[in-house]
Amino acid sequence: MKNGVAVAKVSDIPPGKSIGVTCHEEEIAVFNLDGIFYACTNRCPHAGAPLENSMIAGTVISCPWHGWRFDLAAGPEAPKDGVIRFPVTVSGEDILVGLPD
Ligand code: FES
């Protein structure tokens, strides 16, 4: 696991918004849910929709194509639903994501 790879600035993602980034060959969706940042794979396991465009309700995102739902707060030990959650920390303005080696 690569700890603390900077993927965006805090100011890049207002509360309730998300972005997609590519970092170390990983496509990642990064969310700001009421000031807490979450990151996961940016590909829905159903048919590949970009999860960065999901609807957000609390910590649950709904895929933009067919509505499959994923709880980002489930954490890296999440249910086996095909979406990998990555650990996120914030250092100053930087959003840091722990990525697989
Ligand atoms: S592509 Fe996400 S629910 Fe179908």
PDB file of N, CA and C and ligand atoms in Angstrom:
ATOM      1  N   MET A   1       0.841  -1.194   0.000  1.00  0.00           N
ATOM      2  CA  MET A   1       0.000   0.000   0.000  1.00  0.00           C
ATOM      3  C   MET A   1       0.878   1.246   0.000  1.00  0.00           C
ATOM      4  N   LYS A   2       0.617   2.133  -0.984  1.00  0.00           N
ATOM      5  CA  LYS A   2       1.301   3.420  -1.008  1.00  0.00           C
ATOM      6  C   LYS A   2       0.524   4.366  -0.113  1.00  0.00           C
ATOM      7  N   ASN A   3       1.142   4.825   0.935  1.00  0.00           N
ATOM      8  CA  ASN A   3       0.446   5.717   1.851  1.00  0.00           C
ATOM      9  C   ASN A   3       0.557   7.148   1.372  1.00  0.00           C
ATOM     10  N   GLY A   4      -0.550   7.852   1.429  1.00  0.00           N
ATOM     11  CA  GLY A   4      -0.519   9.287   1.264  1.00  0.00           C
ATOM     12  C   GLY A   4      -0.090   9.799  -0.077  1.00  0.00           C
ATOM     13  N   VAL A   5      -0.688   9.310  -1.154  1.00  0.00           N
ATOM     14  CA  VAL A   5      -0.438   9.869  -2.467  1.00  0.00           C
ATOM     15  C   VAL A   5      -1.383  11.052  -2.674  1.00  0.00           C
ATOM     16  N   ALA A   6      -0.828  12.234  -2.946  1.00  0.00           N
ATOM     17  CA  ALA A   6      -1.655  13.428  -3.133  1.00  0.00           C
ATOM     18  C   ALA A   6      -2.415  13.316  -4.453  1.00  0.00           C
ATOM     19  N   VAL A   7      -3.739  13.387  -4.387  1.00  0.00           N
ATOM     20  CA  VAL A   7      -4.555  13.239  -5.589  1.00  0.00           C
ATOM     21  C   VAL A   7      -5.311  14.514  -5.951  1.00  0.00           C
ATOM     22  N   ALA A   8      -5.466  15.435  -4.987  1.00  0.00           N
ATOM     23  CA  ALA A   8      -6.208  16.669  -5.252  1.00  0.00           C
ATOM     24  C   ALA A   8      -6.007  17.608  -4.076  1.00  0.00           C
ATOM     25  N   LYS A   9      -6.474  18.836  -4.270  1.00  0.00           N
ATOM     26  CA  LYS A   9      -6.490  19.820  -3.191  1.00  0.00           C
ATOM     27  C   LYS A   9      -7.883  19.860  -2.577  1.00  0.00           C
ATOM     28  N   VAL A  10      -7.947  20.164  -1.310  1.00  0.00           N
ATOM     29  CA  VAL A  10      -9.237  20.272  -0.626  1.00  0.00           C
ATOM     30  C   VAL A  10     -10.161  21.230  -1.380  1.00  0.00           C
ATOM     31  N   SER A  11      -9.600  22.315  -1.864  1.00  0.00           N
ATOM     32  CA  SER A  11     -10.410  23.319  -2.556  1.00  0.00           C
ATOM     33  C   SER A  11     -10.916  22.847  -3.915  1.00  0.00           C
ATOM     34  N   ASP A  12     -10.397  21.715  -4.405  1.00  0.00           N
ATOM     35  CA  ASP A  12     -10.856  21.179  -5.692  1.00  0.00           C
ATOM     36  C   ASP A  12     -12.238  20.536  -5.591  1.00  0.00           C
ATOM     37  N   ILE A  13     -12.634  20.141  -4.360  1.00  0.00           N
ATOM     38  CA  ILE A  13     -13.865  19.363  -4.213  1.00  0.00           C
ATOM     39  C   ILE A  13     -14.726  19.989  -3.116  1.00  0.00           C
ATOM     40  N   PRO A  14     -15.682  20.827  -3.480  1.00  0.00           N
ATOM     41  CA  PRO A  14     -16.571  21.410  -2.474  1.00  0.00           C
ATOM     42  C   PRO A  14     -17.427  20.316  -1.819  1.00  0.00           C
ATOM     43  N   PRO A  15     -17.974  20.596  -0.637  1.00  0.00           N
ATOM     44  CA  PRO A  15     -18.854  19.611   0.019  1.00  0.00           C
ATOM     45  C   PRO A  15     -20.000  19.188  -0.901  1.00  0.00           C
ATOM     46  N   GLY A  16     -20.253  17.881  -0.932  1.00  0.00           N
ATOM     47  CA  GLY A  16     -21.318  17.339  -1.760  1.00  0.00           C
ATOM     48  C   GLY A  16     -20.918  17.080  -3.193  1.00  0.00           C
ATOM     49  N   LYS A  17     -19.641  17.283  -3.504  1.00  0.00           N
ATOM     50  CA  LYS A  17     -19.157  17.108  -4.878  1.00  0.00           C
ATOM     51  C   LYS A  17     -18.128  15.987  -4.939  1.00  0.00           C
ATOM     52  N   SER A  18     -17.761  15.624  -6.166  1.00  0.00           N
ATOM     53  CA  SER A  18     -16.767  14.575  -6.365  1.00  0.00           C
ATOM     54  C   SER A  18     -16.013  14.839  -7.658  1.00  0.00           C
ATOM     55  N   ILE A  19     -14.853  14.239  -7.747  1.00  0.00           N
ATOM     56  CA  ILE A  19     -14.060  14.333  -8.969  1.00  0.00           C
ATOM     57  C   ILE A  19     -13.460  12.963  -9.272  1.00  0.00           C
ATOM     58  N   GLY A  20     -13.026  12.795 -10.508  1.00  0.00           N
ATOM     59  CA  GLY A  20     -12.278  11.611 -10.891  1.00  0.00           C
ATOM     60  C   GLY A  20     -10.828  11.989 -11.134  1.00  0.00           C
ATOM     61  N   VAL A  21      -9.920  11.154 -10.667  1.00  0.00           N
ATOM     62  CA  VAL A  21      -8.502  11.406 -10.885  1.00  0.00           C
ATOM     63  C   VAL A  21      -7.835  10.093 -11.309  1.00  0.00           C
ATOM     64  N   THR A  22      -6.722  10.227 -11.979  1.00  0.00           N
ATOM     65  CA  THR A  22      -5.893   9.066 -12.291  1.00  0.00           C
ATOM     66  C   THR A  22      -4.584   9.225 -11.554  1.00  0.00           C
ATOM     67  N   CYS A  23      -4.235   8.214 -10.789  1.00  0.00           N
ATOM     68  CA  CYS A  23      -3.022   8.302  -9.985  1.00  0.00           C
ATOM     69  C   CYS A  23      -2.401   6.913  -9.909  1.00  0.00           C
ATOM     70  N   HIS A  24      -1.141   6.810 -10.291  1.00  0.00           N
ATOM     71  CA  HIS A  24      -0.443   5.516 -10.267  1.00  0.00           C
ATOM     72  C   HIS A  24      -1.271   4.449 -10.990  1.00  0.00           C
ATOM     73  N   GLU A  25      -1.822   4.824 -12.146  1.00  0.00           N
ATOM     74  CA  GLU A  25      -2.590   3.924 -13.017  1.00  0.00           C
ATOM     75  C   GLU A  25      -3.911   3.473 -12.414  1.00  0.00           C
ATOM     76  N   GLU A  26      -4.320   4.089 -11.322  1.00  0.00           N
ATOM     77  CA  GLU A  26      -5.628   3.789 -10.720  1.00  0.00           C
ATOM     78  C   GLU A  26      -6.595   4.909 -11.094  1.00  0.00           C
ATOM     79  N   GLU A  27      -7.798   4.525 -11.554  1.00  0.00           N
ATOM     80  CA  GLU A  27      -8.877   5.489 -11.766  1.00  0.00           C
ATOM     81  C   GLU A  27      -9.631   5.588 -10.446  1.00  0.00           C
ATOM     82  N   ILE A  28      -9.659   6.776  -9.873  1.00  0.00           N
ATOM     83  CA  ILE A  28     -10.181   6.957  -8.523  1.00  0.00           C
ATOM     84  C   ILE A  28     -11.249   8.039  -8.525  1.00  0.00           C
ATOM     85  N   ALA A  29     -12.335   7.787  -7.814  1.00  0.00           N
ATOM     86  CA  ALA A  29     -13.333   8.825  -7.550  1.00  0.00           C
ATOM     87  C   ALA A  29     -13.110   9.318  -6.128  1.00  0.00           C
ATOM     88  N   VAL A  30     -13.065  10.651  -5.983  1.00  0.00           N
ATOM     89  CA  VAL A  30     -12.834  11.254  -4.668  1.00  0.00           C
ATOM     90  C   VAL A  30     -14.040  12.122  -4.333  1.00  0.00           C
ATOM     91  N   PHE A  31     -14.585  11.935  -3.149  1.00  0.00           N
ATOM     92  CA  PHE A  31     -15.820  12.599  -2.727  1.00  0.00           C
ATOM     93  C   PHE A  31     -15.565  13.452  -1.488  1.00  0.00           C
ATOM     94  N   ASN A  32     -16.240  14.578  -1.426  1.00  0.00           N
ATOM     95  CA  ASN A  32     -16.290  15.384  -0.204  1.00  0.00           C
ATOM     96  C   ASN A  32     -17.710  15.281   0.326  1.00  0.00           C
ATOM     97  N   LEU A  33     -17.880  14.508   1.394  1.00  0.00           N
ATOM     98  CA  LEU A  33     -19.204  14.321   1.980  1.00  0.00           C
ATOM     99  C   LEU A  33     -19.242  15.072   3.298  1.00  0.00           C
ATOM    100  N   ASP A  34     -19.777  16.279   3.247  1.00  0.00           N
ATOM    101  CA  ASP A  34     -19.858  17.148   4.432  1.00  0.00           C
ATOM    102  C   ASP A  34     -18.503  17.341   5.089  1.00  0.00           C
ATOM    103  N   GLY A  35     -17.494  17.546   4.284  1.00  0.00           N
ATOM    104  CA  GLY A  35     -16.169  17.864   4.811  1.00  0.00           C
ATOM    105  C   GLY A  35     -15.294  16.661   5.087  1.00  0.00           C
ATOM    106  N   ILE A  36     -15.832  15.471   4.935  1.00  0.00           N
ATOM    107  CA  ILE A  36     -15.034  14.259   5.086  1.00  0.00           C
ATOM    108  C   ILE A  36     -14.805  13.683   3.691  1.00  0.00           C
ATOM    109  N   PHE A  37     -13.551  13.362   3.404  1.00  0.00           N
ATOM    110  CA  PHE A  37     -13.198  12.892   2.059  1.00  0.00           C
ATOM    111  C   PHE A  37     -13.155  11.369   2.021  1.00  0.00           C
ATOM    112  N   TYR A  38     -13.651  10.836   0.903  1.00  0.00           N
ATOM    113  CA  TYR A  38     -13.655   9.392   0.656  1.00  0.00           C
ATOM    114  C   TYR A  38     -13.113   9.154  -0.749  1.00  0.00           C
ATOM    115  N   ALA A  39     -12.553   7.981  -0.958  1.00  0.00           N
ATOM    116  CA  ALA A  39     -12.057   7.634  -2.288  1.00  0.00           C
ATOM    117  C   ALA A  39     -12.371   6.168  -2.565  1.00  0.00           C
ATOM    118  N   CYS A  40     -12.678   5.907  -3.841  1.00  0.00           N
ATOM    119  CA  CYS A  40     -12.955   4.526  -4.240  1.00  0.00           C
ATOM    120  C   CYS A  40     -12.621   4.376  -5.717  1.00  0.00           C
ATOM    121  N   THR A  41     -12.653   3.135  -6.189  1.00  0.00           N
ATOM    122  CA  THR A  41     -12.467   2.905  -7.612  1.00  0.00           C
ATOM    123  C   THR A  41     -13.535   3.677  -8.385  1.00  0.00           C
ATOM    124  N   ASN A  42     -13.113   4.231  -9.522  1.00  0.00           N
ATOM    125  CA  ASN A  42     -14.038   5.061 -10.302  1.00  0.00           C
ATOM    126  C   ASN A  42     -14.689   4.253 -11.419  1.00  0.00           C
ATOM    127  N   ARG A  43     -15.118   3.047 -11.083  1.00  0.00           N
ATOM    128  CA  ARG A  43     -15.731   2.173 -12.096  1.00  0.00           C
ATOM    129  C   ARG A  43     -16.753   1.297 -11.387  1.00  0.00           C
ATOM    130  N   CYS A  44     -17.987   1.443 -11.800  1.00  0.00           N
ATOM    131  CA  CYS A  44     -19.043   0.629 -11.195  1.00  0.00           C
ATOM    132  C   CYS A  44     -18.860  -0.840 -11.587  1.00  0.00           C
ATOM    133  N   PRO A  45     -18.979  -1.764 -10.630  1.00  0.00           N
ATOM    134  CA  PRO A  45     -18.778  -3.178 -10.942  1.00  0.00           C
ATOM    135  C   PRO A  45     -19.895  -3.773 -11.802  1.00  0.00           C
ATOM    136  N   HIS A  46     -21.012  -3.069 -11.946  1.00  0.00           N
ATOM    137  CA  HIS A  46     -22.102  -3.601 -12.766  1.00  0.00           C
ATOM    138  C   HIS A  46     -21.767  -3.497 -14.246  1.00  0.00           C
ATOM    139  N   ALA A  47     -21.587  -2.272 -14.751  1.00  0.00           N
ATOM    140  CA  ALA A  47     -21.338  -2.100 -16.191  1.00  0.00           C
ATOM    141  C   ALA A  47     -20.330  -1.002 -16.480  1.00  0.00           C
ATOM    142  N   GLY A  48     -19.593  -0.591 -15.462  1.00  0.00           N
ATOM    143  CA  GLY A  48     -18.452   0.286 -15.704  1.00  0.00           C
ATOM    144  C   GLY A  48     -18.697   1.775 -15.668  1.00  0.00           C
ATOM    145  N   ALA A  49     -19.822   2.222 -15.161  1.00  0.00           N
ATOM    146  CA  ALA A  49     -20.080   3.665 -15.093  1.00  0.00           C
ATOM    147  C   ALA A  49     -19.039   4.362 -14.212  1.00  0.00           C
ATOM    148  N   PRO A  50     -18.739   5.614 -14.541  1.00  0.00           N
ATOM    149  CA  PRO A  50     -17.817   6.376 -13.694  1.00  0.00           C
ATOM    150  C   PRO A  50     -18.526   6.802 -12.401  1.00  0.00           C
ATOM    151  N   LEU A  51     -18.053   6.286 -11.295  1.00  0.00           N
ATOM    152  CA  LEU A  51     -18.722   6.567 -10.015  1.00  0.00           C
ATOM    153  C   LEU A  51     -18.548   8.012  -9.566  1.00  0.00           C
ATOM    154  N   GLU A  52     -17.621   8.734 -10.187  1.00  0.00           N
ATOM    155  CA  GLU A  52     -17.474  10.152  -9.835  1.00  0.00           C
ATOM    156  C   GLU A  52     -18.749  10.935 -10.137  1.00  0.00           C
ATOM    157  N   ASN A  53     -19.603  10.401 -10.997  1.00  0.00           N
ATOM    158  CA  ASN A  53     -20.859  11.086 -11.352  1.00  0.00           C
ATOM    159  C   ASN A  53     -22.051  10.563 -10.564  1.00  0.00           C
ATOM    160  N   SER A  54     -21.807   9.890  -9.477  1.00  0.00           N
ATOM    161  CA  SER A  54     -22.886   9.291  -8.688  1.00  0.00           C
ATOM    162  C   SER A  54     -23.733  10.349  -7.996  1.00  0.00           C
ATOM    163  N   MET A  55     -24.974   9.975  -7.707  1.00  0.00           N
ATOM    164  CA  MET A  55     -25.805  10.752  -6.794  1.00  0.00           C
ATOM    165  C   MET A  55     -25.305  10.463  -5.387  1.00  0.00           C
ATOM    166  N   ILE A  56     -25.385  11.452  -4.511  1.00  0.00           N
ATOM    167  CA  ILE A  56     -24.869  11.300  -3.147  1.00  0.00           C
ATOM    168  C   ILE A  56     -26.000  11.526  -2.165  1.00  0.00           C
ATOM    169  N   ALA A  57     -26.114  10.596  -1.201  1.00  0.00           N
ATOM    170  CA  ALA A  57     -27.069  10.768  -0.102  1.00  0.00           C
ATOM    171  C   ALA A  57     -26.372  10.294   1.172  1.00  0.00           C
ATOM    172  N   GLY A  58     -25.960  11.228   1.997  1.00  0.00           N
ATOM    173  CA  GLY A  58     -25.175  10.863   3.173  1.00  0.00           C
ATOM    174  C   GLY A  58     -23.842  10.298   2.733  1.00  0.00           C
ATOM    175  N   THR A  59     -23.540   9.077   3.178  1.00  0.00           N
ATOM    176  CA  THR A  59     -22.293   8.434   2.747  1.00  0.00           C
ATOM    177  C   THR A  59     -22.543   7.394   1.665  1.00  0.00           C
ATOM    178  N   VAL A  60     -23.775   7.352   1.161  1.00  0.00           N
ATOM    179  CA  VAL A  60     -24.130   6.359   0.140  1.00  0.00           C
ATOM    180  C   VAL A  60     -24.147   7.038  -1.230  1.00  0.00           C
ATOM    181  N   ILE A  61     -23.450   6.417  -2.186  1.00  0.00           N
ATOM    182  CA  ILE A  61     -23.488   6.917  -3.556  1.00  0.00           C
ATOM    183  C   ILE A  61     -24.329   5.968  -4.403  1.00  0.00           C
ATOM    184  N   SER A  62     -25.008   6.545  -5.390  1.00  0.00           N
ATOM    185  CA  SER A  62     -25.827   5.756  -6.311  1.00  0.00           C
ATOM    186  C   SER A  62     -25.262   5.915  -7.712  1.00  0.00           C
ATOM    187  N   CYS A  63     -24.955   4.806  -8.307  1.00  0.00           N
ATOM    188  CA  CYS A  63     -24.353   4.811  -9.641  1.00  0.00           C
ATOM    189  C   CYS A  63     -25.224   5.597 -10.630  1.00  0.00           C
ATOM    190  N   PRO A  64     -24.588   6.417 -11.478  1.00  0.00           N
ATOM    191  CA  PRO A  64     -25.369   7.252 -12.395  1.00  0.00           C
ATOM    192  C   PRO A  64     -26.098   6.489 -13.492  1.00  0.00           C
ATOM    193  N   TRP A  65     -25.717   5.252 -13.754  1.00  0.00           N
ATOM    194  CA  TRP A  65     -26.340   4.530 -14.865  1.00  0.00           C
ATOM    195  C   TRP A  65     -27.550   3.716 -14.424  1.00  0.00           C
ATOM    196  N   HIS A  66     -27.441   2.904 -13.413  1.00  0.00           N
ATOM    197  CA  HIS A  66     -28.558   2.019 -13.039  1.00  0.00           C
ATOM    198  C   HIS A  66     -28.860   2.047 -11.548  1.00  0.00           C
ATOM    199  N   GLY A  67     -28.183   2.886 -10.810  1.00  0.00           N
ATOM    200  CA  GLY A  67     -28.565   3.124  -9.426  1.00  0.00           C
ATOM    201  C   GLY A  67     -28.033   2.174  -8.374  1.00  0.00           C
ATOM    202  N   TRP A  68     -27.117   1.301  -8.721  1.00  0.00           N
ATOM    203  CA  TRP A  68     -26.531   0.481  -7.653  1.00  0.00           C
ATOM    204  C   TRP A  68     -25.958   1.414  -6.594  1.00  0.00           C
ATOM    205  N   ARG A  69     -26.086   0.997  -5.340  1.00  0.00           N
ATOM    206  CA  ARG A  69     -25.686   1.872  -4.235  1.00  0.00           C
ATOM    207  C   ARG A  69     -24.495   1.287  -3.482  1.00  0.00           C
ATOM    208  N   PHE A  70     -23.623   2.178  -3.047  1.00  0.00           N
ATOM    209  CA  PHE A  70     -22.421   1.785  -2.317  1.00  0.00           C
ATOM    210  C   PHE A  70     -22.220   2.743  -1.155  1.00  0.00           C
ATOM    211  N   ASP A  71     -21.962   2.177   0.017  1.00  0.00           N
ATOM    212  CA  ASP A  71     -21.730   3.012   1.198  1.00  0.00           C
ATOM    213  C   ASP A  71     -20.233   3.243   1.346  1.00  0.00           C
ATOM    214  N   LEU A  72     -19.807   4.477   1.120  1.00  0.00           N
ATOM    215  CA  LEU A  72     -18.370   4.782   1.193  1.00  0.00           C
ATOM    216  C   LEU A  72     -17.851   4.699   2.616  1.00  0.00           C
ATOM    217  N   ALA A  73     -18.720   4.880   3.593  1.00  0.00           N
ATOM    218  CA  ALA A  73     -18.281   4.837   4.990  1.00  0.00           C
ATOM    219  C   ALA A  73     -17.988   3.417   5.449  1.00  0.00           C
ATOM    220  N   ALA A  74     -18.277   2.434   4.608  1.00  0.00           N
ATOM    221  CA  ALA A  74     -17.985   1.053   4.979  1.00  0.00           C
ATOM    222  C   ALA A  74     -16.484   0.841   5.134  1.00  0.00           C
ATOM    223  N   GLY A  75     -15.671   1.720   4.522  1.00  0.00           N
ATOM    224  CA  GLY A  75     -14.233   1.674   4.738  1.00  0.00           C
ATOM    225  C   GLY A  75     -13.525   0.632   3.899  1.00  0.00           C
ATOM    226  N   PRO A  76     -12.191   0.601   4.026  1.00  0.00           N
ATOM    227  CA  PRO A  76     -11.392  -0.315   3.196  1.00  0.00           C
ATOM    228  C   PRO A  76     -11.720  -1.786   3.407  1.00  0.00           C
ATOM    229  N   GLU A  77     -12.278  -2.131   4.560  1.00  0.00           N
ATOM    230  CA  GLU A  77     -12.654  -3.529   4.814  1.00  0.00           C
ATOM    231  C   GLU A  77     -14.087  -3.775   4.383  1.00  0.00           C
ATOM    232  N   ALA A  78     -14.519  -3.058   3.397  1.00  0.00           N
ATOM    233  CA  ALA A  78     -15.914  -2.979   2.995  1.00  0.00           C
ATOM    234  C   ALA A  78     -16.493  -4.300   2.534  1.00  0.00           C
ATOM    235  N   PRO A  79     -17.799  -4.310   2.415  1.00  0.00           N
ATOM    236  CA  PRO A  79     -18.452  -5.481   1.854  1.00  0.00           C
ATOM    237  C   PRO A  79     -17.891  -5.816   0.477  1.00  0.00           C
ATOM    238  N   LYS A  80     -18.017  -7.055   0.098  1.00  0.00           N
ATOM    239  CA  LYS A  80     -17.470  -7.497  -1.198  1.00  0.00           C
ATOM    240  C   LYS A  80     -18.443  -7.114  -2.306  1.00  0.00           C
ATOM    241  N   ASP A  81     -18.515  -5.816  -2.579  1.00  0.00           N
ATOM    242  CA  ASP A  81     -19.452  -5.324  -3.584  1.00  0.00           C
ATOM    243  C   ASP A  81     -18.761  -4.872  -4.861  1.00  0.00           C
ATOM    244  N   GLY A  82     -17.459  -5.113  -4.975  1.00  0.00           N
ATOM    245  CA  GLY A  82     -16.746  -4.778  -6.198  1.00  0.00           C
ATOM    246  C   GLY A  82     -16.190  -3.377  -6.251  1.00  0.00           C
ATOM    247  N   VAL A  83     -16.447  -2.582  -5.228  1.00  0.00           N
ATOM    248  CA  VAL A  83     -15.903  -1.226  -5.176  1.00  0.00           C
ATOM    249  C   VAL A  83     -14.847  -1.179  -4.076  1.00  0.00           C
ATOM    250  N   ILE A  84     -13.628  -0.886  -4.459  1.00  0.00           N
ATOM    251  CA  ILE A  84     -12.546  -0.796  -3.485  1.00  0.00           C
ATOM    252  C   ILE A  84     -12.551   0.605  -2.879  1.00  0.00           C
ATOM    253  N   ARG A  85     -12.628   0.671  -1.566  1.00  0.00           N
ATOM    254  CA  ARG A  85     -12.497   1.955  -0.860  1.00  0.00           C
ATOM    255  C   ARG A  85     -11.034   2.121  -0.479  1.00  0.00           C
ATOM    256  N   PHE A  86     -10.521   3.337  -0.664  1.00  0.00           N
ATOM    257  CA  PHE A  86      -9.141   3.631  -0.310  1.00  0.00           C
ATOM    258  C   PHE A  86      -9.130   4.532   0.923  1.00  0.00           C
ATOM    259  N   PRO A  87      -8.168   4.349   1.818  1.00  0.00           N
ATOM    260  CA  PRO A  87      -8.069   5.243   2.972  1.00  0.00           C
ATOM    261  C   PRO A  87      -7.665   6.647   2.532  1.00  0.00           C
ATOM    262  N   VAL A  88      -8.266   7.648   3.150  1.00  0.00           N
ATOM    263  CA  VAL A  88      -8.011   9.046   2.787  1.00  0.00           C
ATOM    264  C   VAL A  88      -7.611   9.822   4.038  1.00  0.00           C
ATOM    265  N   THR A  89      -6.591  10.648   3.894  1.00  0.00           N
ATOM    266  CA  THR A  89      -6.231  11.602   4.930  1.00  0.00           C
ATOM    267  C   THR A  89      -6.073  12.966   4.278  1.00  0.00           C
ATOM    268  N   VAL A  90      -6.103  13.995   5.105  1.00  0.00           N
ATOM    269  CA  VAL A  90      -5.897  15.355   4.622  1.00  0.00           C
ATOM    270  C   VAL A  90      -4.714  15.941   5.375  1.00  0.00           C
ATOM    271  N   SER A  91      -3.797  16.535   4.615  1.00  0.00           N
ATOM    272  CA  SER A  91      -2.647  17.218   5.201  1.00  0.00           C
ATOM    273  C   SER A  91      -2.595  18.620   4.614  1.00  0.00           C
ATOM    274  N   GLY A  92      -2.967  19.591   5.417  1.00  0.00           N
ATOM    275  CA  GLY A  92      -3.041  20.962   4.894  1.00  0.00           C
ATOM    276  C   GLY A  92      -4.078  21.022   3.798  1.00  0.00           C
ATOM    277  N   GLU A  93      -3.666  21.385   2.594  1.00  0.00           N
ATOM    278  CA  GLU A  93      -4.587  21.480   1.449  1.00  0.00           C
ATOM    279  C   GLU A  93      -4.621  20.190   0.641  1.00  0.00           C
ATOM    280  N   ASP A  94      -3.773  19.243   0.973  1.00  0.00           N
ATOM    281  CA  ASP A  94      -3.654  18.043   0.150  1.00  0.00           C
ATOM    282  C   ASP A  94      -4.579  16.920   0.617  1.00  0.00           C
ATOM    283  N   ILE A  95      -5.253  16.313  -0.343  1.00  0.00           N
ATOM    284  CA  ILE A  95      -6.021  15.082  -0.094  1.00  0.00           C
ATOM    285  C   ILE A  95      -5.117  13.914  -0.475  1.00  0.00           C
ATOM    286  N   LEU A  96      -4.855  13.056   0.490  1.00  0.00           N
ATOM    287  CA  LEU A  96      -3.912  11.951   0.307  1.00  0.00           C
ATOM    288  C   LEU A  96      -4.669  10.636   0.341  1.00  0.00           C
ATOM    289  N   VAL A  97      -4.389   9.793  -0.641  1.00  0.00           N
ATOM    290  CA  VAL A  97      -5.077   8.511  -0.752  1.00  0.00           C
ATOM    291  C   VAL A  97      -4.054   7.375  -0.653  1.00  0.00           C
ATOM    292  N   GLY A  98      -4.391   6.377   0.160  1.00  0.00           N
ATOM    293  CA  GLY A  98      -3.548   5.185   0.233  1.00  0.00           C
ATOM    294  C   GLY A  98      -3.903   4.243  -0.895  1.00  0.00           C
ATOM    295  N   LEU A  99      -2.936   3.966  -1.764  1.00  0.00           N
ATOM    296  CA  LEU A  99      -3.167   3.141  -2.949  1.00  0.00           C
ATOM    297  C   LEU A  99      -2.453   1.818  -2.836  1.00  0.00           C
ATOM    298  N   PRO A 100      -2.983   0.809  -3.505  1.00  0.00           N
ATOM    299  CA  PRO A 100      -2.294  -0.488  -3.504  1.00  0.00           C
ATOM    300  C   PRO A 100      -0.918  -0.377  -4.169  1.00  0.00           C
ATOM    301  N   ASP A 101      -0.003  -1.234  -3.772  1.00  0.00           N
ATOM    302  CA  ASP A 101       1.329  -1.261  -4.391  1.00  0.00           C
ATOM    303  C   ASP A 101       1.238  -1.780  -5.811  1.00  0.00           C
TER     304      ASP A 101
HETATM  305  S1  FES B   1     -23.227   0.627 -14.322  1.00  0.00           S
HETATM  306 FE1  FES B   1     -23.509   1.080 -12.232  1.00  0.00          FE
HETATM  307  S2  FES B   1     -25.416   0.217 -11.711  1.00  0.00           S
HETATM  308 FE2  FES B   1     -25.116  -0.252 -13.803  1.00  0.00          FE
END
